[in-house]
Coordinates of C-alpha atoms and ligand atoms in Angstrom, one line a residue:
X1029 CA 115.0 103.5 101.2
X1030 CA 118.7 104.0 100.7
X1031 CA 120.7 104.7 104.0
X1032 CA 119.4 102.2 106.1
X1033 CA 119.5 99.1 104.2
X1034 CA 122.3 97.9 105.4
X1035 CA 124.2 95.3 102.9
X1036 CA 125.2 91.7 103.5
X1037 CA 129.4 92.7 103.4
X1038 CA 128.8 94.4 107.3
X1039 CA 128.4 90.9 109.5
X1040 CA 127.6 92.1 112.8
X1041 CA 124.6 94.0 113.6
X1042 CA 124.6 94.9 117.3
X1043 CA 121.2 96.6 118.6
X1044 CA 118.3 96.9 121.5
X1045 CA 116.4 94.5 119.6
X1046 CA 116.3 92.2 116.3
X1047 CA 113.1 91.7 115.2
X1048 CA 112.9 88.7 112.2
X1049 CA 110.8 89.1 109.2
X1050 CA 109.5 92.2 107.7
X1051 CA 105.9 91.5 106.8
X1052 CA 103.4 94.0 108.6
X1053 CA 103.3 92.6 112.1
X1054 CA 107.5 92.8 112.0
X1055 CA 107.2 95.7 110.5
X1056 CA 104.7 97.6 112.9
X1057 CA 106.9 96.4 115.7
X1058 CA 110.0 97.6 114.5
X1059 CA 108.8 100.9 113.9
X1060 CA 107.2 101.7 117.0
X1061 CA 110.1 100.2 119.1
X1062 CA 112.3 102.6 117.0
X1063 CA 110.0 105.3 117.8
X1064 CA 110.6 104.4 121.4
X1065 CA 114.3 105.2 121.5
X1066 CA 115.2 101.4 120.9
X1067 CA 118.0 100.8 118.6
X1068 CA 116.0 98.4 116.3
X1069 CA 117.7 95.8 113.2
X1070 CA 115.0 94.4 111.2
X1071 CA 115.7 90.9 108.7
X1072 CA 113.9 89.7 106.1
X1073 CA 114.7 87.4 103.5
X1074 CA 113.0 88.5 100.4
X1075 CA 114.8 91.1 99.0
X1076 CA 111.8 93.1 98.2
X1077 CA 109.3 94.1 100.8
X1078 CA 105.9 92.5 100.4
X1079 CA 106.8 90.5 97.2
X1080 CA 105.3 87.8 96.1
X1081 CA 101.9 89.5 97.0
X1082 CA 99.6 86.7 98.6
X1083 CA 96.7 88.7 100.2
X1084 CA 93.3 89.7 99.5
X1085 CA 94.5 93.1 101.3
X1086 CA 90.8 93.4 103.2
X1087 CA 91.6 95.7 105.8
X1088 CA 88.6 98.1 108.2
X1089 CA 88.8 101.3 108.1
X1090 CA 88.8 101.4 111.9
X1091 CA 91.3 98.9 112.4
X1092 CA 94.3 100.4 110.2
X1093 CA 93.5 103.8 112.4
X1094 CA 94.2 101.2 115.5
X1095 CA 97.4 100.1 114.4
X1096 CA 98.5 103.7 113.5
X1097 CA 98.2 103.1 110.0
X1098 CA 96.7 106.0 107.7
X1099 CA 95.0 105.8 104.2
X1100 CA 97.3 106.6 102.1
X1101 CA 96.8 106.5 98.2
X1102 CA 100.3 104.7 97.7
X1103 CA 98.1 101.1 98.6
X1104 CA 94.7 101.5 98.5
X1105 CA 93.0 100.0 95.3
X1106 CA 89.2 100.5 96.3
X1107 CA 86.9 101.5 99.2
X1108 CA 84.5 98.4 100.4
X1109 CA 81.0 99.5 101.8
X1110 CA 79.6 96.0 102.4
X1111 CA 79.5 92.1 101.5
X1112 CA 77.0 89.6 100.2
X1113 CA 77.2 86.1 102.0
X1114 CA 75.4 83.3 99.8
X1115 CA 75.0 79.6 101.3
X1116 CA 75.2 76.8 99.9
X1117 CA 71.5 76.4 99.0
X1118 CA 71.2 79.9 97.2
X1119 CA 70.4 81.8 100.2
X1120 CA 71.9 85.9 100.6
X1121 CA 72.3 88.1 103.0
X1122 CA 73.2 91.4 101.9
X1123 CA 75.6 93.6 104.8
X1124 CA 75.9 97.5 103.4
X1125 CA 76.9 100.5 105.2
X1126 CA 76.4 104.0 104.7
X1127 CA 80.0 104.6 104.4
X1128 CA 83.0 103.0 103.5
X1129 CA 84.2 100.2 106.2
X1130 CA 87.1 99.0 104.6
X1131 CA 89.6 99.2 101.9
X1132 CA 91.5 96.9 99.5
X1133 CA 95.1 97.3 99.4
X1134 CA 97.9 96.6 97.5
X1135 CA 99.5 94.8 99.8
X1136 CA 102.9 95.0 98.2
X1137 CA 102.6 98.7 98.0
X1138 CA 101.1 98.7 102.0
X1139 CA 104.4 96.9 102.8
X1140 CA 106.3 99.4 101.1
X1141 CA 104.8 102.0 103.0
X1142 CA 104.9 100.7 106.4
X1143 CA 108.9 99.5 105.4
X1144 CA 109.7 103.2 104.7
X1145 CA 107.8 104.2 108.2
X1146 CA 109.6 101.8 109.4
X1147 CA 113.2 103.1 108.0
X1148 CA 112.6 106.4 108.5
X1149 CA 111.7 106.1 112.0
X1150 CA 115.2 104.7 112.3
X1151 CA 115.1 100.7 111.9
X1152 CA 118.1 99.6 110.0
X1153 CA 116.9 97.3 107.5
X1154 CA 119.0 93.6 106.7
X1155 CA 116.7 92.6 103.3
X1156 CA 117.9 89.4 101.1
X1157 CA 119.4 87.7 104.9
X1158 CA 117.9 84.6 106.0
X1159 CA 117.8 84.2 110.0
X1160 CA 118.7 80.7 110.4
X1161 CA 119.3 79.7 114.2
X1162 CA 119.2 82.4 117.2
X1163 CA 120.8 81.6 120.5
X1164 CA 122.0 83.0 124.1
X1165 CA 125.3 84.7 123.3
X1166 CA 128.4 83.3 125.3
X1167 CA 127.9 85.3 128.7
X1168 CA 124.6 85.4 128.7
X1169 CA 124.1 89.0 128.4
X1170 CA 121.8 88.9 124.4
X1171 CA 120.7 86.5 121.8
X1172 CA 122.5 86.1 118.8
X1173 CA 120.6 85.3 115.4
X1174 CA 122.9 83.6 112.7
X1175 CA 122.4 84.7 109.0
X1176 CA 122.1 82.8 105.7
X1177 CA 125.2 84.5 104.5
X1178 CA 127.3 84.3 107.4
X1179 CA 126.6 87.4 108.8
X1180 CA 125.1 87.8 112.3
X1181 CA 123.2 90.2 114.5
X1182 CA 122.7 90.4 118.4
X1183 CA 120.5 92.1 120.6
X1184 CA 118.8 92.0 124.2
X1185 CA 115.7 91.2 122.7
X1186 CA 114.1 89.3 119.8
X1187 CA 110.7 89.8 118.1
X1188 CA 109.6 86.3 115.8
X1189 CA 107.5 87.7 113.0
X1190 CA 108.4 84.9 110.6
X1191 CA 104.7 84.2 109.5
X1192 CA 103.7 81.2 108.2
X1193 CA 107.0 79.8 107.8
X1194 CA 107.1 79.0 112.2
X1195 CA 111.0 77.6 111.7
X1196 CA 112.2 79.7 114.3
X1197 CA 109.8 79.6 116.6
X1198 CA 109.3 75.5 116.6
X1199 CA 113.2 75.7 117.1
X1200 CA 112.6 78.8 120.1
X1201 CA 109.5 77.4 122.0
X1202 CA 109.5 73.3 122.3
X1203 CA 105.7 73.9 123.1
X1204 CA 104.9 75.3 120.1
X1205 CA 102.4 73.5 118.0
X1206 CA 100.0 75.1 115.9
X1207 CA 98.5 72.6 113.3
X1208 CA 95.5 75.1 111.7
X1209 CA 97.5 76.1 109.2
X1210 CA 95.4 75.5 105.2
X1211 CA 97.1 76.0 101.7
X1212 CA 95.3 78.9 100.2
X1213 CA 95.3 79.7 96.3
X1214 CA 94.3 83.0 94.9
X1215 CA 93.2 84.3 91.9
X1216 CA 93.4 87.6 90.1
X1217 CA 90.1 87.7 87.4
X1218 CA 89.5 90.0 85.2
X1219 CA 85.9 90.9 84.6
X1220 CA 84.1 90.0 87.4
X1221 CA 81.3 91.7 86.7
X1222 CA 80.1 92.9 90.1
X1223 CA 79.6 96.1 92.3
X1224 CA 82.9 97.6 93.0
X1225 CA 81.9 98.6 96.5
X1226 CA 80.8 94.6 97.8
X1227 CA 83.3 91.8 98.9
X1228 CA 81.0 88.0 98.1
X1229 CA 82.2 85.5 100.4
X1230 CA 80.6 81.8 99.3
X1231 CA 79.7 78.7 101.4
X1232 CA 79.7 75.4 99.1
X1233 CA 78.9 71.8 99.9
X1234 CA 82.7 71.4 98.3
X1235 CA 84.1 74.2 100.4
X1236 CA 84.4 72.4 103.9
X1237 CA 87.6 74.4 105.5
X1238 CA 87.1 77.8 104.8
X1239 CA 84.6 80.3 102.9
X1240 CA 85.3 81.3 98.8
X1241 CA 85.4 85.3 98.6
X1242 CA 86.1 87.9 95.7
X1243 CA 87.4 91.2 96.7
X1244 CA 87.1 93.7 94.6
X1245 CA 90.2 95.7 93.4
X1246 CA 87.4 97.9 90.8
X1247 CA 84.5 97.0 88.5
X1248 CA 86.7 94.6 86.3
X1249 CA 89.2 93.1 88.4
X1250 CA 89.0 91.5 91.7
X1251 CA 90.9 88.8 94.0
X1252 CA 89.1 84.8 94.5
X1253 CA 90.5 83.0 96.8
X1254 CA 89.9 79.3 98.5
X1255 CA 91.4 77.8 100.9
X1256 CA 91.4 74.1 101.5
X1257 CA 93.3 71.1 103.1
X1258 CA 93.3 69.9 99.4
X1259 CA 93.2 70.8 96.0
X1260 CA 92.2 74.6 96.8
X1261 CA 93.0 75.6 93.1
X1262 CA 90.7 73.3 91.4
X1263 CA 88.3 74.2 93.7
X1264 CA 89.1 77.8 93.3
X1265 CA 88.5 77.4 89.8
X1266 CA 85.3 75.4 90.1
X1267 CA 84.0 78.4 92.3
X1268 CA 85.1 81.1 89.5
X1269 CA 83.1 78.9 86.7
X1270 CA 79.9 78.8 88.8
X1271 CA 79.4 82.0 90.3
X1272 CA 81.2 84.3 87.9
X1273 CA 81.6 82.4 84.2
X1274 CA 82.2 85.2 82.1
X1275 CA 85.8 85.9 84.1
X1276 CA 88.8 85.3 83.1
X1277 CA 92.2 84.2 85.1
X1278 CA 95.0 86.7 84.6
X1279 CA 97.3 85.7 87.9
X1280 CA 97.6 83.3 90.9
X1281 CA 99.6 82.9 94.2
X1282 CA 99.5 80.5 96.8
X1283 CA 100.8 80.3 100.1
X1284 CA 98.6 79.5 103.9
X1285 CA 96.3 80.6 106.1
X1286 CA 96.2 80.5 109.6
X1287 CA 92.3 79.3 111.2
X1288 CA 93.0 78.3 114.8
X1289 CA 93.1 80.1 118.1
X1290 CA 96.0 82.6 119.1
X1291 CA 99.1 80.9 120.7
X1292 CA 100.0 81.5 124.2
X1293 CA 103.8 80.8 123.3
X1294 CA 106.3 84.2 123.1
X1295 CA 104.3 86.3 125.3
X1296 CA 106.8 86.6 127.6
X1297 CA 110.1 87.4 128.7
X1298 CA 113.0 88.8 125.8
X1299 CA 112.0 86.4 122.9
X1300 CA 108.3 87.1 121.8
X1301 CA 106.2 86.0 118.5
X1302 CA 104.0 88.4 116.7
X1303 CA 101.6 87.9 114.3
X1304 CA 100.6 84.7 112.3
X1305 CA 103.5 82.9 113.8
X1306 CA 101.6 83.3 117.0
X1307 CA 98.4 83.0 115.6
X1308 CA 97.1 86.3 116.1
X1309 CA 94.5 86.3 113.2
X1310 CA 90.8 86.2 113.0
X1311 CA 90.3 82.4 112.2
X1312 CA 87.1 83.3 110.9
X1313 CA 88.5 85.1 107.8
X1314 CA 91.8 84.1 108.5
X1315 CA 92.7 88.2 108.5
X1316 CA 95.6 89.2 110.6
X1317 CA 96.6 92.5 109.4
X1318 CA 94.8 94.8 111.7
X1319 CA 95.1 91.9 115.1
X1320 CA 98.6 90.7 114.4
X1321 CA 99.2 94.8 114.2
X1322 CA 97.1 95.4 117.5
X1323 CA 99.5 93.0 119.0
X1324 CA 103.0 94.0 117.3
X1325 CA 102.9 97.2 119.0
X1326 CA 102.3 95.5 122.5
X1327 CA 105.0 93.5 121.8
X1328 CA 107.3 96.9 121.1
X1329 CA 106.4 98.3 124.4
X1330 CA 106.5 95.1 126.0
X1331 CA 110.6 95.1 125.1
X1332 CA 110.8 99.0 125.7
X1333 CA 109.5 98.1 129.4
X1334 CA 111.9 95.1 129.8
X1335 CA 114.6 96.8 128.5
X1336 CA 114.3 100.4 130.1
X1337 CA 112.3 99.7 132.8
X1338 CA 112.9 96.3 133.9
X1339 CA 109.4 96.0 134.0
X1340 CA 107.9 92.4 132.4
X1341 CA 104.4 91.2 131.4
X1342 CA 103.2 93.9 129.5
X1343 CA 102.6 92.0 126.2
X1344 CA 100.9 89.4 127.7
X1345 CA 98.5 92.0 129.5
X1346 CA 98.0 94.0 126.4
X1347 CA 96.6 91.2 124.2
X1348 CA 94.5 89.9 126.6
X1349 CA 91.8 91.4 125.3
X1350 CA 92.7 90.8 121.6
X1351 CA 93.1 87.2 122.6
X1352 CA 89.7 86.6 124.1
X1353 CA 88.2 88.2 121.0
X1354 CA 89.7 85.7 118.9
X1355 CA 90.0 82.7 121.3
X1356 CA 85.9 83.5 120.8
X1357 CA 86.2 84.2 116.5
X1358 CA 88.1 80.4 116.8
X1359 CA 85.1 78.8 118.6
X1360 CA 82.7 80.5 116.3
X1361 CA 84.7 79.3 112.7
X1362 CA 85.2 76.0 114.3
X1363 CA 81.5 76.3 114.6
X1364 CA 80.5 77.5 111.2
X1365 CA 83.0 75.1 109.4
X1366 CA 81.2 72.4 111.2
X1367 CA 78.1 73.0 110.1
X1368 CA 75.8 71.1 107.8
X1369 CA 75.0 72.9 104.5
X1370 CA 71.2 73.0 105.9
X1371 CA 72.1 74.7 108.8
X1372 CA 74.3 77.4 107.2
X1373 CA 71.3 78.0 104.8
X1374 CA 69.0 78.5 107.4
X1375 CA 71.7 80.5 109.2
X1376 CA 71.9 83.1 106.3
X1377 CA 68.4 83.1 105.5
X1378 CA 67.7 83.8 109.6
X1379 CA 70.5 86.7 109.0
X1380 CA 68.9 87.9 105.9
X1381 CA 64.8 87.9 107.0
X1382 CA 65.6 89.8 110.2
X1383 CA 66.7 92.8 109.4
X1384 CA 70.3 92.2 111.0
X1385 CA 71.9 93.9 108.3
X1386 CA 71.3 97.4 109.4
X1387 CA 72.2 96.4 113.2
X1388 CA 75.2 94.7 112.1
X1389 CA 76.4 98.0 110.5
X1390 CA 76.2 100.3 113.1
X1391 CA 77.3 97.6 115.7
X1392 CA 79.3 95.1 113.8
X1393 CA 83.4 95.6 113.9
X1394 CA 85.1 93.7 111.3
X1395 CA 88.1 93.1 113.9
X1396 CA 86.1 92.4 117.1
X1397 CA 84.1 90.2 115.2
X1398 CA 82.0 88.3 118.4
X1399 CA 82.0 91.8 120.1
X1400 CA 80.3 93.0 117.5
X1401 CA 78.3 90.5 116.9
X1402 CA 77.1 90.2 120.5
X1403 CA 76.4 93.9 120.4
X1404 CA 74.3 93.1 117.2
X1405 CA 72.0 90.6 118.8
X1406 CA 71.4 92.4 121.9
X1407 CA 68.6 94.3 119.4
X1408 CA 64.9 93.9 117.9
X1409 CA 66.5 92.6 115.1
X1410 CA 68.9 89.9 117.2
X1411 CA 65.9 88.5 118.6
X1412 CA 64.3 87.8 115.4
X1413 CA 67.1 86.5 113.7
X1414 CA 68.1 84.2 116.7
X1415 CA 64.0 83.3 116.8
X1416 CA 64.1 83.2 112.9
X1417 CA 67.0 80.5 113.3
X1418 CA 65.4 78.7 115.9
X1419 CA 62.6 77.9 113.9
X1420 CA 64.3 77.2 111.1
X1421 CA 66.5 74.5 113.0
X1422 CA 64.1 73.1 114.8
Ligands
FAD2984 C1 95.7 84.6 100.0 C2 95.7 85.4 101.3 C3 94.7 86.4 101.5 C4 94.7 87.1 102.7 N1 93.8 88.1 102.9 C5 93.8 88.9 104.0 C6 93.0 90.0 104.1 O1 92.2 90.3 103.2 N2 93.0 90.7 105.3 C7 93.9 90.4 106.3 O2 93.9 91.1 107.3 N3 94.7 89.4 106.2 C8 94.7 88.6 105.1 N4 95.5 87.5 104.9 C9 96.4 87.2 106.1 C10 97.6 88.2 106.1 O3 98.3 88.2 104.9 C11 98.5 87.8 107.3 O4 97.7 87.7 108.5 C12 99.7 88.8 107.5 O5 100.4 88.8 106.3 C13 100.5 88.3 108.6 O6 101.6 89.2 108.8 P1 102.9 88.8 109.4 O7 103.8 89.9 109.4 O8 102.7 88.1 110.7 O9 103.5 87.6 108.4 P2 103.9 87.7 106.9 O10 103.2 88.7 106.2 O11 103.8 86.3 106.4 O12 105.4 88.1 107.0 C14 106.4 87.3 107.4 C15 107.7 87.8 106.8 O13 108.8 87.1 107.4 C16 109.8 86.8 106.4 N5 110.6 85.7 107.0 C17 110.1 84.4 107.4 N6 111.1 83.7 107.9 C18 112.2 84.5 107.9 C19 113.5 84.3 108.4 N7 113.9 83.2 108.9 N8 114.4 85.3 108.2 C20 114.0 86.5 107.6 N9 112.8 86.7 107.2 C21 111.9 85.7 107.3 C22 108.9 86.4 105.2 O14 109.7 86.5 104.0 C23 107.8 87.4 105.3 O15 108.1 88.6 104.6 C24 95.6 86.8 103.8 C25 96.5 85.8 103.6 C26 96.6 85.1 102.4 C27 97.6 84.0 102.2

């Protein structure tokens, strides 16, 4: 990545735009502002892109094609052709497709990739710098954003990608509040003992805030994660010993996940937030690779508009879409998560009897979730599952 990483001794970056952390939404909107003409300066703190690796690196097939993103052997671990859902009581239902409909990444080696896209599309790179306050700039005429080290970098527009981490933008936006955050542990296990080609995801009476899942990286190894408002490594554990005993732990992170609806802060004018830090993630899986992409490159040709153009509003009209898809994936999960263990049973057993499975994969999109969904039960075997459910409920 040489030329472009620019080191800490230069202490003023000057460019179109300065966009703050370099995890894939910063990154996709970096790139494609670059590719616009845009004289872009990306900052990230780690000093190694994509490291520490917390992600189960789930992505559709479809959505990385969305977001510009091709398969590429550098990241891809294994191809995913379906998932198993099992209740609390026991109950499965069984999603496969005739084809491949996602893959599992590395996603330290995805980061690389899209870094090096990123660079040689033109984005000078700051890595190991810290953005610690931004401001106007005397005169009015950029921001400024001061670095950990004492360096600093201005521009006419700023792009937030600070994930999880929201310093910034609390600091930015007074409105911003976005409490849905839950600590999230992850396991790596070795011998899971399961088909390669399925990702499990696991409702449990002790699993209130969010599903268990294993993705598999290949027939050995795979990637269990839970995440929960407390204790989500015990519990993590506890879900390893029941459903797959014979495994063994040979790594963990931790770090969050983001279940709420998307943020209507940083949509507007020269300052905008992208990705987790404005909530653009399915809250139903907590995935915001492929939607917090979606959204980074509106956000690139939201500031190419503003700043060529003098045109405004364009990210704000280019998610609009995106966020009514997941203001409806919030409504569902908050749904779901507030169901009673009977009534996710009879939920999955509905799912399972009806035949939804095949209609799910022809219709289903694992990034328009509720618009696949809807879709889905506009069928014969909709109305039996939403019947089938009925019945069981009442
Ligand atoms: C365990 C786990 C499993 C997951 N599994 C999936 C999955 O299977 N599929 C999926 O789609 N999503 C998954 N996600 C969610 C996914 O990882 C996030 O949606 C995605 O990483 C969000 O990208 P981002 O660029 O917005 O933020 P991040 O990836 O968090 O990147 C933010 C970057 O900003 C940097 N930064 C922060 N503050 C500053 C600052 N002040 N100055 C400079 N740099 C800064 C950070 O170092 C970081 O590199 C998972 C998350 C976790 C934790």
């Amino acid at each position: 990545m040489g030329a472009s990483i620019l080191r800490l001794w230069m202490v003023m970056f000057r460019a179109d735009v300065v966009v703050i952390g370099g995890g894939p939404a910063g990154l996709i909107a970096a790139a494609d502002a670059s590719q616009r003409g845009l004289s872009v300066t990306l900052i990230e703190e780690d000093i190694i892109f994509g490291r520490p690796e917390r992600c189960a690196g789930l992505y559709s097939i479809r959505g990385l094609e969305k977001i510009g993103v091709p398969l590429h052997k550098s990241y891809i671990q294994n191809f995913i052709w379906g998932g198993v859902i099992h209740s609390p009581g026991g109950e499965v239902f069984e999603l496969s497709s005739a084809t491949p409909v996602a893959v599992v990444a590395a996603r330290e080696a995805l980061d690389r990739y899209l870094a090096e896209r990123a660079i040689g599309s033109g984005v000078d790179v700051l890595l190991g710098s810290r953005a610690v306050s931004c401001s106007v700039e005397a005169g009015g005429g950029g921001y400024k954003v001061v670095l950990n080290d004492g360096g600093e970098a201005s521009a006419q527009a700023l792009v937030v990608a600070e994930g999880a981490s929201a310093t910034l933008a609390r600091r930015l936006f007074s409105s911003y509040s976005a409490p849905y955050w839950i600590p999230i542990s992850q396991l790596i296990v070795k011998n899971h003992g399961l088909d390669r080609r399925q990702a499990h995801v696991w409702f449990k009476n002790y699993l209130k805030d969010f599903f268990g899942y294993l993705v598999p990286i290949n027939e050995e190894i795979g990637k269990l994660g839970v995440a929960a408002r407390h204790d989500p490594l015990a519990k993590a554990h506890r879900l390893l010993r029941e459903e797959i005993p014979g495994s063994k732990v040979i790594g963990y992170s931790s770090h969050s996940i983001y279940r709420g609806p998307p943020l209507e802060v940083g949509l507007d004018g020269n300052i905008l937030l992208v990705g987790d830090v404005a909530g653009q993630v399915k809250a139903t899986t907590g995935g915001g690779v492929v939607v917090g992409g979606l959204c980074a490159r509106a956000a690139a040709s939201h500031v190419y508009s503003l700043l060529k153009d003098r045109r405004g509003g364009v990210y704000r009209r280019s998610v609009s879409n995106i966020y009514r898809e997941l203001k409806a994936t919030y409504l569902v999960a908050k749904t779901i998560y507030s169901m009673s263990d009977k009534a996710i049973d009879a939920l999955v057993r509905a799912a399972s009897e009806s035949g939804l499975s095949k209609t799910l994969a022809l219709r289903g999109d694992m990034d328009f979730q509720i618009t696949g969904l809807a879709r889905s039960l506009a069928s014969y075997s909709g109305l039996r599952f939403l019947a089938g459910l009925l019945r069981s409920l009442f």
